């Protein structure tokens, strides 16, 4: 196969990997690191899945006949469609901004991350508002031409795929951009040495090299898609998640709901194993390249700029303008002196979660790296499952054991004169642990992919200099992982800002955040009034994006 | 047992009704009685799970939610206690509260028919059932069957006509749809105004919110089933939780919310109807005229909700 020889030629032969400590006394140490972190996710999941033991034949007969067929079909369409969508958007954009040179590149380089801060449900609502029969576009068409019936229906499958792809492509963009920025130009150099065209270099060298990162990004997008409830409900598009809600809140059958949830979890596990299979080994070279960026010429220059501008406009600028227009109408009535506190709490919670998750992800990635026992690998897979579970399901799974512990503690404390009904409930610590269970995948993927950059012989060299494990981590790993950790923190920060069900369920009295305000308004369909807190979420999400840019500019 | 001394009286409310609709009332209540109100909002499902998990150690005194189906469900799961109150018996009509006194409706919302006056004459309209008539083919807009308001409406129809006939009606609705069902009432009303469809079913307060901002909105309200059992009403309401720590203060708050002075604010602030028959609706809501409500007890909606959901699944009402 010429392709494989190409990418191999492009790689300076990787050093022979030393056999990881698979066996013997060290294997359990990996479990020791990974198990406590995995338990954060496993306990809530176990609580939810426990009701699997309570069969519901009647409901299942109903679900099997009338609900599941369409739900399975729709979920499959979503997974395939979103995969295509985020790949088509994320990978070319990352290539353009990381490797090429065209007008506006420096701006688009960071601006294309911004849609990360736009909650998917906001994007869904705005696009429907603009493009549906009653929206300004079709209304104008009718006023001008007298007919808009030919216009594609935004509330159909195509619309859902469009919106979810626009909402989730930044995961692929961010990770692929990381990969291209560090290796893309090396790939080009290698390709030039071999005398192949740029196009061949992109498809046959750069993409295979970046594959692990691209797949990590797609995995995040797919997990987010599976867990999404907000955007698909606005489209009234039936998925696994909406079926879980239906079983729970309309058929009043929690066991059936959690059985559906278990199927979903099982499915995600399969996805995780598939991911490992297709990901392949990550070769990595830390050597920097001196190759020039590709200077795009002629039509390609403007084409690149227009394409970036179009994606940015549809995914971010237009929704932002719509939010601003709504805010203009409600600002006077809704903005009050509580807002600084909402913003402060949102930012504080997101920042704390970002730091905590970066640390946990580092521990997980390190455990996986050093102790490659089968048990450790599986624990890591389980630890990141929370991201694909619908938020409300996970929130309830977290709350039940916490309340149970509280009841035990209160039973012990109240005879001692303790007055009150909660010890753990409604503490920020519990909130953070619940958020950690939810967003582990978001932090883990970038850190783990960065961990792969460190070659074994760098580690060996460091050890042979007599450094202890701790010193190796501090002096070798941390500096090299900085980019990955930063990306992880950015994504977690933005995700926590947008997160709703867990924040609602685990917060203390009066501990309202921006997302809680969004919930208050959207649950009654008051979208224009939800715009104000949504806008602040977006603005606060810009903060880490700017930090990330400043950081990456320095390196 | 030491609690309650040396601290101001307070009552804790778990609410699925939005903060912006109730907080002004709670503030007024505190001002009047000195009883402090603590509020925690979430969706009804998670709130019920929360109450269940907290058990005896729940800080909640009151659970407040929209839709009789949800209230019935909370009662079914043993989250409420029965309340005996002459004041509530006088202020809340029998069909708008739980027969066992576990919860009380505090505002009424009417789910009725809306039409585009350019294409439909009021004389063409009569009942929910009539919207299944083929004459409405390609002219009907509906909200998704996943919304509890539609589940309650269909549940009431099952209570009235039995499952077989209701299934016929809902099947007819689906056959008459002009476009995919909508995720919310507001968008559906806008579709009627824009002429995408001619008729639809929605809650009165969604219409009120639009008309309040756009007085010339091209949609009119029609009271359904006036020559039959009456228009379908639903409630938002509240009950005292089973393990309430301040049941007295809790009852006092619910009584106060059903009283003359609170009712108008509670209901009309969001274009709903008071439950208290002594209180007349005012403003926009009064302009829509009076209607004959369906007198069947709203708790029926809860009992039959799962049946209704399955029925809608069967006929392919998304």
mmCIF file of C-alpha atoms in Angstrom, chain B:
data_model
loop_
_atom_site.group_PDB
_atom_site.id
_atom_site.type_symbol
_atom_site.label_atom_id
_atom_site.label_comp_id
_atom_site.label_asym_id
_atom_site.label_seq_id
_atom_site.Cartn_x
_atom_site.Cartn_y
_atom_site.Cartn_z
ATOM 1 C CA UNK B 1 -37.096 19.826 68.618
ATOM 2 C CA UNK B 2 -34.970 22.808 69.464
ATOM 3 C CA UNK B 3 -35.492 24.214 66.001
ATOM 4 C CA UNK B 4 -38.038 26.969 65.646
ATOM 5 C CA UNK B 5 -36.868 28.893 68.660
ATOM 6 C CA UNK B 6 -34.844 32.008 68.231
ATOM 7 C CA UNK B 7 -35.232 31.949 64.472
ATOM 8 C CA UNK B 8 -37.796 33.602 62.298
ATOM 9 C CA UNK B 9 -40.506 31.336 60.960
ATOM 10 C CA UNK B 10 -39.773 30.170 57.434
ATOM 11 C CA UNK B 11 -41.224 27.945 54.763
ATOM 12 C CA UNK B 12 -39.306 26.134 52.036
ATOM 13 C CA UNK B 13 -40.829 25.675 48.584
ATOM 14 C CA UNK B 14 -39.708 23.276 45.854
ATOM 15 C CA UNK B 15 -41.207 24.712 42.708
ATOM 16 C CA UNK B 16 -41.451 23.708 39.065
ATOM 17 C CA UNK B 17 -43.332 26.929 38.450
ATOM 18 C CA UNK B 18 -40.869 29.580 37.367
ATOM 19 C CA UNK B 19 -39.251 31.929 39.776
ATOM 20 C CA UNK B 20 -40.280 35.026 37.844
ATOM 21 C CA UNK B 21 -43.960 34.084 38.179
ATOM 22 C CA UNK B 22 -44.014 33.412 41.925
ATOM 23 C CA UNK B 23 -41.234 35.321 43.614
ATOM 24 C CA UNK B 24 -43.132 38.651 43.659
ATOM 25 C CA UNK B 25 -45.976 36.894 45.493
ATOM 26 C CA UNK B 26 -43.665 35.279 48.006
ATOM 27 C CA UNK B 27 -42.101 38.643 48.699
ATOM 28 C CA UNK B 28 -45.544 40.109 49.337
ATOM 29 C CA UNK B 29 -46.400 37.192 51.633
ATOM 30 C CA UNK B 30 -43.219 37.685 53.659
ATOM 31 C CA UNK B 31 -43.918 41.373 53.973
ATOM 32 C CA UNK B 32 -47.387 40.686 55.284
ATOM 33 C CA UNK B 33 -46.733 37.767 57.634
ATOM 34 C CA UNK B 34 -43.048 37.948 58.487
ATOM 35 C CA UNK B 35 -42.690 34.342 57.320
ATOM 36 C CA UNK B 36 -39.579 33.923 55.211
ATOM 37 C CA UNK B 37 -39.936 31.905 51.969
ATOM 38 C CA UNK B 38 -37.013 29.853 50.659
ATOM 39 C CA UNK B 39 -37.347 28.794 47.045
ATOM 40 C CA UNK B 40 -35.702 26.060 44.995
ATOM 41 C CA UNK B 41 -36.704 25.623 41.349
ATOM 42 C CA UNK B 42 -36.152 22.670 39.030
ATOM 43 C CA UNK B 43 -38.188 20.556 36.617
ATOM 44 C CA UNK B 44 -40.987 18.585 38.262
ATOM 45 C CA UNK B 45 -39.419 15.172 37.603
ATOM 46 C CA UNK B 46 -36.095 15.908 39.275
ATOM 47 C CA UNK B 47 -37.890 17.695 42.154
ATOM 48 C CA UNK B 48 -39.956 14.587 42.877
ATOM 49 C CA UNK B 49 -36.868 12.363 42.721
ATOM 50 C CA UNK B 50 -35.171 14.782 45.069
ATOM 51 C CA UNK B 51 -38.020 14.650 47.597
ATOM 52 C CA UNK B 52 -38.045 10.863 47.428
ATOM 53 C CA UNK B 53 -34.298 10.604 47.988
ATOM 54 C CA UNK B 54 -34.308 13.087 50.872
ATOM 55 C CA UNK B 55 -37.136 11.296 52.632
ATOM 56 C CA UNK B 56 -37.633 12.423 56.213
ATOM 57 C CA UNK B 57 -34.718 14.835 55.962
ATOM 58 C CA UNK B 58 -36.149 16.932 53.186
ATOM 59 C CA UNK B 59 -36.096 20.663 53.925
ATOM 60 C CA UNK B 60 -39.136 21.135 51.671
ATOM 61 C CA UNK B 61 -42.510 22.164 53.116
ATOM 62 C CA UNK B 62 -44.350 22.727 49.842
ATOM 63 C CA UNK B 63 -44.129 21.176 46.382
ATOM 64 C CA UNK B 64 -45.487 23.466 43.697
ATOM 65 C CA UNK B 65 -45.861 22.474 40.072
ATOM 66 C CA UNK B 66 -47.813 23.062 36.889
ATOM 67 C CA UNK B 67 -50.248 20.508 35.447
ATOM 68 C CA UNK B 68 -52.660 18.282 37.321
ATOM 69 C CA UNK B 69 -50.908 15.225 35.904
ATOM 70 C CA UNK B 70 -47.733 16.156 37.746
ATOM 71 C CA UNK B 71 -49.620 16.922 40.970
ATOM 72 C CA UNK B 72 -51.459 13.616 40.791
ATOM 73 C CA UNK B 73 -48.155 11.841 40.200
ATOM 74 C CA UNK B 74 -46.544 13.438 43.266
ATOM 75 C CA UNK B 75 -49.548 12.411 45.375
ATOM 76 C CA UNK B 76 -49.355 8.895 43.927
ATOM 77 C CA UNK B 77 -45.723 8.615 45.020
ATOM 78 C CA UNK B 78 -46.644 9.624 48.566
ATOM 79 C CA UNK B 79 -44.870 12.977 48.530
ATOM 80 C CA UNK B 80 -47.796 15.014 49.912
ATOM 81 C CA UNK B 81 -49.787 15.001 53.147
ATOM 82 C CA UNK B 82 -53.497 15.708 53.364
ATOM 83 C CA UNK B 83 -54.454 19.207 54.389
ATOM 84 C CA UNK B 84 -57.727 20.140 56.047
ATOM 85 C CA UNK B 85 -58.467 23.780 55.563
ATOM 86 C CA UNK B 86 -61.800 25.563 55.500
ATOM 87 C CA UNK B 87 -60.178 28.479 53.723
ATOM 88 C CA UNK B 88 -58.937 26.329 50.856
ATOM 89 C CA UNK B 89 -62.227 24.452 50.619
ATOM 90 C CA UNK B 90 -63.955 27.788 50.188
ATOM 91 C CA UNK B 91 -61.432 29.317 47.787
ATOM 92 C CA UNK B 92 -60.692 26.373 45.468
ATOM 93 C CA UNK B 93 -63.579 24.703 43.593
ATOM 94 C CA UNK B 94 -63.900 20.946 44.116
ATOM 95 C CA UNK B 95 -62.919 19.946 40.587
ATOM 96 C CA UNK B 96 -59.660 21.920 40.810
ATOM 97 C CA UNK B 97 -58.213 20.125 43.852
ATOM 98 C CA UNK B 98 -57.303 16.650 44.970
ATOM 99 C CA UNK B 99 -60.287 14.789 46.427
ATOM 100 C CA UNK B 100 -58.121 13.788 49.425
ATOM 101 C CA UNK B 101 -56.856 17.326 50.024
ATOM 102 C CA UNK B 102 -53.251 16.503 49.103
ATOM 103 C CA UNK B 103 -52.940 19.322 46.602
ATOM 104 C CA UNK B 104 -54.856 22.415 45.530
ATOM 105 C CA UNK B 105 -55.057 24.192 42.191
ATOM 106 C CA UNK B 106 -53.964 27.834 42.475
ATOM 107 C CA UNK B 107 -54.347 29.043 38.907
ATOM 108 C CA UNK B 108 -56.381 27.820 35.954
ATOM 109 C CA UNK B 109 -55.117 27.569 32.438
ATOM 110 C CA UNK B 110 -57.458 26.858 29.565
ATOM 111 C CA UNK B 111 -56.277 24.658 26.688
ATOM 112 C CA UNK B 112 -58.510 25.574 23.812
ATOM 113 C CA UNK B 113 -58.778 26.181 20.083
ATOM 114 C CA UNK B 114 -57.123 29.091 18.267
ATOM 115 C CA UNK B 115 -57.800 30.070 14.683
ATOM 116 C CA UNK B 116 -56.733 32.425 11.934
ATOM 117 C CA UNK B 117 -59.684 34.819 11.339
ATOM 118 C CA UNK B 118 -58.690 35.317 7.680
ATOM 119 C CA UNK B 119 -59.328 31.696 6.790
ATOM 120 C CA UNK B 120 -61.683 30.405 9.488
ATOM 121 C CA UNK B 121 -65.048 31.618 10.754
ATOM 122 C CA UNK B 122 -65.894 30.919 14.400
ATOM 123 C CA UNK B 123 -69.066 29.193 13.132
ATOM 124 C CA UNK B 124 -66.845 26.549 11.475
ATOM 125 C CA UNK B 125 -65.514 25.567 14.871
ATOM 126 C CA UNK B 126 -67.088 23.535 17.644
ATOM 127 C CA UNK B 127 -64.987 21.023 19.567
ATOM 128 C CA UNK B 128 -61.610 19.296 19.941
ATOM 129 C CA UNK B 129 -63.216 16.169 18.481
ATOM 130 C CA UNK B 130 -64.366 18.104 15.402
ATOM 131 C CA UNK B 131 -60.728 18.915 14.534
ATOM 132 C CA UNK B 132 -60.435 15.243 13.518
ATOM 133 C CA UNK B 133 -63.006 15.867 10.774
ATOM 134 C CA UNK B 134 -61.465 15.563 7.266
ATOM 135 C CA UNK B 135 -62.657 19.103 6.487
ATOM 136 C CA UNK B 136 -59.573 20.286 8.446
ATOM 137 C CA UNK B 137 -57.152 18.238 6.366
ATOM 138 C CA UNK B 138 -53.833 20.069 6.004
ATOM 139 C CA UNK B 139 -55.110 22.909 8.200
ATOM 140 C CA UNK B 140 -54.335 21.765 11.741
ATOM 141 C CA UNK B 141 -51.270 22.608 13.819
ATOM 142 C CA UNK B 142 -50.442 20.839 17.083
ATOM 143 C CA UNK B 143 -47.776 20.891 19.705
ATOM 144 C CA UNK B 144 -45.789 17.716 20.394
ATOM 145 C CA UNK B 145 -47.433 14.855 22.298
ATOM 146 C CA UNK B 146 -44.420 14.904 24.613
ATOM 147 C CA UNK B 147 -45.750 17.985 26.361
ATOM 148 C CA UNK B 148 -47.717 17.199 29.489
ATOM 149 C CA UNK B 149 -50.494 19.663 28.538
ATOM 150 C CA UNK B 150 -51.411 17.531 25.528
ATOM 151 C CA UNK B 151 -51.111 14.362 27.570
ATOM 152 C CA UNK B 152 -53.602 15.821 30.057
ATOM 153 C CA UNK B 153 -55.971 16.927 27.309
ATOM 154 C CA UNK B 154 -56.023 13.455 25.751
ATOM 155 C CA UNK B 155 -56.311 11.870 29.218
ATOM 156 C CA UNK B 156 -59.432 13.946 29.849
ATOM 157 C CA UNK B 157 -60.848 12.827 26.523
ATOM 158 C CA UNK B 158 -60.231 9.208 27.510
ATOM 159 C CA UNK B 159 -62.074 9.871 30.779
ATOM 160 C CA UNK B 160 -64.956 11.346 28.783
ATOM 161 C CA UNK B 161 -65.256 9.067 25.745
ATOM 162 C CA UNK B 162 -63.191 5.964 26.515
ATOM 163 C CA UNK B 163 -60.031 4.858 24.745
ATOM 164 C CA UNK B 164 -61.478 3.607 21.465
ATOM 165 C CA UNK B 165 -63.224 6.827 20.516
ATOM 166 C CA UNK B 166 -60.346 8.990 21.715
ATOM 167 C CA UNK B 167 -57.944 7.005 19.584
ATOM 168 C CA UNK B 168 -60.154 7.697 16.553
ATOM 169 C CA UNK B 169 -60.093 11.410 17.303
ATOM 170 C CA UNK B 170 -56.337 11.644 17.817
ATOM 171 C CA UNK B 171 -55.755 9.607 14.671
ATOM 172 C CA UNK B 172 -57.914 12.123 12.826
ATOM 173 C CA UNK B 173 -55.849 15.005 14.231
ATOM 174 C CA UNK B 174 -52.630 13.421 13.002
ATOM 175 C CA UNK B 175 -54.167 12.907 9.549
ATOM 176 C CA UNK B 176 -55.117 16.597 9.431
ATOM 177 C CA UNK B 177 -51.707 18.020 10.357
ATOM 178 C CA UNK B 178 -50.460 20.840 8.126
ATOM 179 C CA UNK B 179 -46.831 20.418 9.196
ATOM 180 C CA UNK B 180 -44.615 18.596 11.724
ATOM 181 C CA UNK B 181 -45.831 19.087 15.288
ATOM 182 C CA UNK B 182 -44.242 22.007 17.142
ATOM 183 C CA UNK B 183 -42.047 21.932 20.228
ATOM 184 C CA UNK B 184 -43.925 24.793 21.880
ATOM 185 C CA UNK B 185 -47.269 26.596 21.869
ATOM 186 C CA UNK B 186 -45.831 29.989 21.005
ATOM 187 C CA UNK B 187 -44.270 28.806 17.737
ATOM 188 C CA UNK B 188 -47.498 27.005 16.882
ATOM 189 C CA UNK B 189 -49.605 30.140 17.408
ATOM 190 C CA UNK B 190 -47.193 32.085 15.212
ATOM 191 C CA UNK B 191 -47.632 29.444 12.504
ATOM 192 C CA UNK B 192 -51.402 29.970 12.645
ATOM 193 C CA UNK B 193 -50.898 33.727 12.338
ATOM 194 C CA UNK B 194 -48.550 33.270 9.363
ATOM 195 C CA UNK B 195 -51.095 31.063 7.599
ATOM 196 C CA UNK B 196 -49.070 27.844 7.729
ATOM 197 C CA UNK B 197 -52.216 26.344 9.231
ATOM 198 C CA UNK B 198 -55.710 27.567 10.104
ATOM 199 C CA UNK B 199 -56.411 26.085 13.559
ATOM 200 C CA UNK B 200 -54.549 24.707 16.540
ATOM 201 C CA UNK B 201 -54.783 23.902 20.238
ATOM 202 C CA UNK B 202 -52.847 25.896 22.823
ATOM 203 C CA UNK B 203 -52.863 27.175 26.403
ATOM 204 C CA UNK B 204 -54.484 30.563 26.851
ATOM 205 C CA UNK B 205 -51.504 32.199 28.545
ATOM 206 C CA UNK B 206 -49.137 31.617 25.606
ATOM 207 C CA UNK B 207 -51.641 33.520 23.490
ATOM 208 C CA UNK B 208 -51.895 36.198 26.202
ATOM 209 C CA UNK B 209 -48.144 36.748 26.258
ATOM 210 C CA UNK B 210 -48.048 37.302 22.486
ATOM 211 C CA UNK B 211 -51.112 39.557 22.317
ATOM 212 C CA UNK B 212 -49.775 41.599 25.222
ATOM 213 C CA UNK B 213 -46.780 42.533 23.046
ATOM 214 C CA UNK B 214 -48.529 42.505 19.638
ATOM 215 C CA UNK B 215 -52.153 43.634 20.029
ATOM 216 C CA UNK B 216 -52.858 43.127 16.306
ATOM 217 C CA UNK B 217 -51.679 39.477 16.333
ATOM 218 C CA UNK B 218 -53.649 37.681 13.627
ATOM 219 C CA UNK B 219 -55.083 34.855 15.766
ATOM 220 C CA UNK B 220 -58.354 34.567 17.703
ATOM 221 C CA UNK B 221 -59.362 32.445 20.657
ATOM 222 C CA UNK B 222 -62.337 30.045 20.534
ATOM 223 C CA UNK B 223 -63.803 28.326 23.605
ATOM 224 C CA UNK B 224 -64.001 24.652 22.689
ATOM 225 C CA UNK B 225 -66.822 22.205 23.520
ATOM 226 C CA UNK B 226 -69.221 24.860 24.838
ATOM 227 C CA UNK B 227 -72.218 22.864 23.588
ATOM 228 C CA UNK B 228 -70.873 19.718 25.205
ATOM 229 C CA UNK B 229 -69.036 19.159 28.501
ATOM 230 C CA UNK B 230 -67.062 22.447 28.396
ATOM 231 C CA UNK B 231 -63.530 23.580 27.630
ATOM 232 C CA UNK B 232 -60.534 21.641 29.030
ATOM 233 C CA UNK B 233 -58.973 23.371 32.045
ATOM 234 C CA UNK B 234 -55.782 22.484 33.829
ATOM 235 C CA UNK B 235 -54.157 23.957 36.920
ATOM 236 C CA UNK B 236 -50.882 24.904 38.468
ATOM 237 C CA UNK B 237 -50.990 24.051 42.139
ATOM 238 C CA UNK B 238 -49.272 23.120 45.366
ATOM 239 C CA UNK B 239 -49.463 20.776 48.329
ATOM 240 C CA UNK B 240 -47.813 20.355 51.719
ATOM 241 C CA UNK B 241 -45.014 17.773 51.584
ATOM 242 C CA UNK B 242 -45.238 14.620 53.655
ATOM 243 C CA UNK B 243 -42.300 15.447 55.914
ATOM 244 C CA UNK B 244 -42.820 19.210 56.083
ATOM 245 C CA UNK B 245 -40.991 20.766 59.025
ATOM 246 C CA UNK B 246 -43.220 23.854 59.057
ATOM 247 C CA UNK B 247 -46.638 22.506 58.035
ATOM 248 C CA UNK B 248 -48.504 25.381 59.674
ATOM 249 C CA UNK B 249 -46.585 28.035 57.792
ATOM 250 C CA UNK B 250 -46.910 25.962 54.632
ATOM 251 C CA UNK B 251 -50.707 25.777 54.892
ATOM 252 C CA UNK B 252 -50.766 29.469 55.612
ATOM 253 C CA UNK B 253 -48.821 30.219 52.431
ATOM 254 C CA UNK B 254 -51.093 28.060 50.247
ATOM 255 C CA UNK B 255 -54.192 29.629 51.823
ATOM 256 C CA UNK B 256 -52.753 33.065 51.213
ATOM 257 C CA UNK B 257 -52.063 32.229 47.559
ATOM 258 C CA UNK B 258 -55.722 31.193 47.129
ATOM 259 C CA UNK B 259 -56.999 34.393 48.742
ATOM 260 C CA UNK B 260 -58.647 37.275 46.913
ATOM 261 C CA UNK B 261 -55.668 39.582 46.930
ATOM 262 C CA UNK B 262 -53.097 37.019 45.802
ATOM 263 C CA UNK B 263 -55.237 35.292 43.185
ATOM 264 C CA UNK B 264 -55.372 38.120 40.745
ATOM 265 C CA UNK B 265 -51.650 38.661 40.838
ATOM 266 C CA UNK B 266 -50.892 34.917 40.798
ATOM 267 C CA UNK B 267 -53.100 34.215 37.831
ATOM 268 C CA UNK B 268 -53.210 37.303 35.651
ATOM 269 C CA UNK B 269 -49.539 38.149 35.925
ATOM 270 C CA UNK B 270 -49.109 35.303 33.466
ATOM 271 C CA UNK B 271 -52.492 35.595 31.708
ATOM 272 C CA UNK B 272 -53.990 32.656 33.573
ATOM 273 C CA UNK B 273 -57.351 32.465 35.327
ATOM 274 C CA UNK B 274 -57.902 32.649 39.076
ATOM 275 C CA UNK B 275 -59.237 29.433 40.655
ATOM 276 C CA UNK B 276 -61.038 31.420 43.322
ATOM 277 C CA UNK B 277 -64.556 32.023 41.958
ATOM 278 C CA UNK B 278 -64.845 35.280 43.924
ATOM 279 C CA UNK B 279 -61.994 36.781 41.951
ATOM 280 C CA UNK B 280 -62.758 38.171 38.501
ATOM 281 C CA UNK B 281 -60.033 38.000 35.886
ATOM 282 C CA UNK B 282 -58.952 41.410 34.640
ATOM 283 C CA UNK B 283 -57.163 43.021 31.716
ATOM 284 C CA UNK B 284 -56.520 41.042 28.570
ATOM 285 C CA UNK B 285 -57.920 37.821 29.988
ATOM 286 C CA UNK B 286 -61.226 39.469 30.827
ATOM 287 C CA UNK B 287 -61.539 40.683 27.210
ATOM 288 C CA UNK B 288 -61.702 37.101 25.958
ATOM 289 C CA UNK B 289 -65.081 36.681 27.656
ATOM 290 C CA UNK B 290 -66.312 33.896 29.841
ATOM 291 C CA UNK B 291 -66.451 30.174 29.131
ATOM 292 C CA UNK B 292 -67.961 27.003 30.470
ATOM 293 C CA UNK B 293 -65.187 24.853 31.981
ATOM 294 C CA UNK B 294 -65.257 21.075 31.934
ATOM 295 C CA UNK B 295 -66.275 20.166 35.509
ATOM 296 C CA UNK B 296 -64.531 16.763 35.573
ATOM 297 C CA UNK B 297 -61.944 16.594 38.373
ATOM 298 C CA UNK B 298 -58.510 17.541 37.002
ATOM 299 C CA UNK B 299 -56.849 14.705 38.927
ATOM 300 C CA UNK B 300 -58.338 12.365 36.299
ATOM 301 C CA UNK B 301 -55.715 13.731 33.947
ATOM 302 C CA UNK B 302 -52.965 12.317 36.118
ATOM 303 C CA UNK B 303 -54.551 8.929 36.475
ATOM 304 C CA UNK B 304 -54.871 8.454 32.723
ATOM 305 C CA UNK B 305 -51.725 10.251 31.589
ATOM 306 C CA UNK B 306 -49.621 7.151 30.893
ATOM 307 C CA UNK B 307 -52.547 5.664 28.947
ATOM 308 C CA UNK B 308 -52.881 8.858 26.956
ATOM 309 C CA UNK B 309 -49.157 8.900 26.131
ATOM 310 C CA UNK B 310 -49.291 5.316 24.889
ATOM 311 C CA UNK B 311 -52.398 6.071 22.830
ATOM 312 C CA UNK B 312 -50.631 8.992 21.146
ATOM 313 C CA UNK B 313 -47.591 6.793 20.453
ATOM 314 C CA UNK B 314 -49.862 4.204 18.833
ATOM 315 C CA UNK B 315 -51.383 6.608 16.332
ATOM 316 C CA UNK B 316 -48.019 8.164 15.485
ATOM 317 C CA UNK B 317 -48.603 11.537 17.152
ATOM 318 C CA UNK B 318 -44.963 12.553 17.675
#
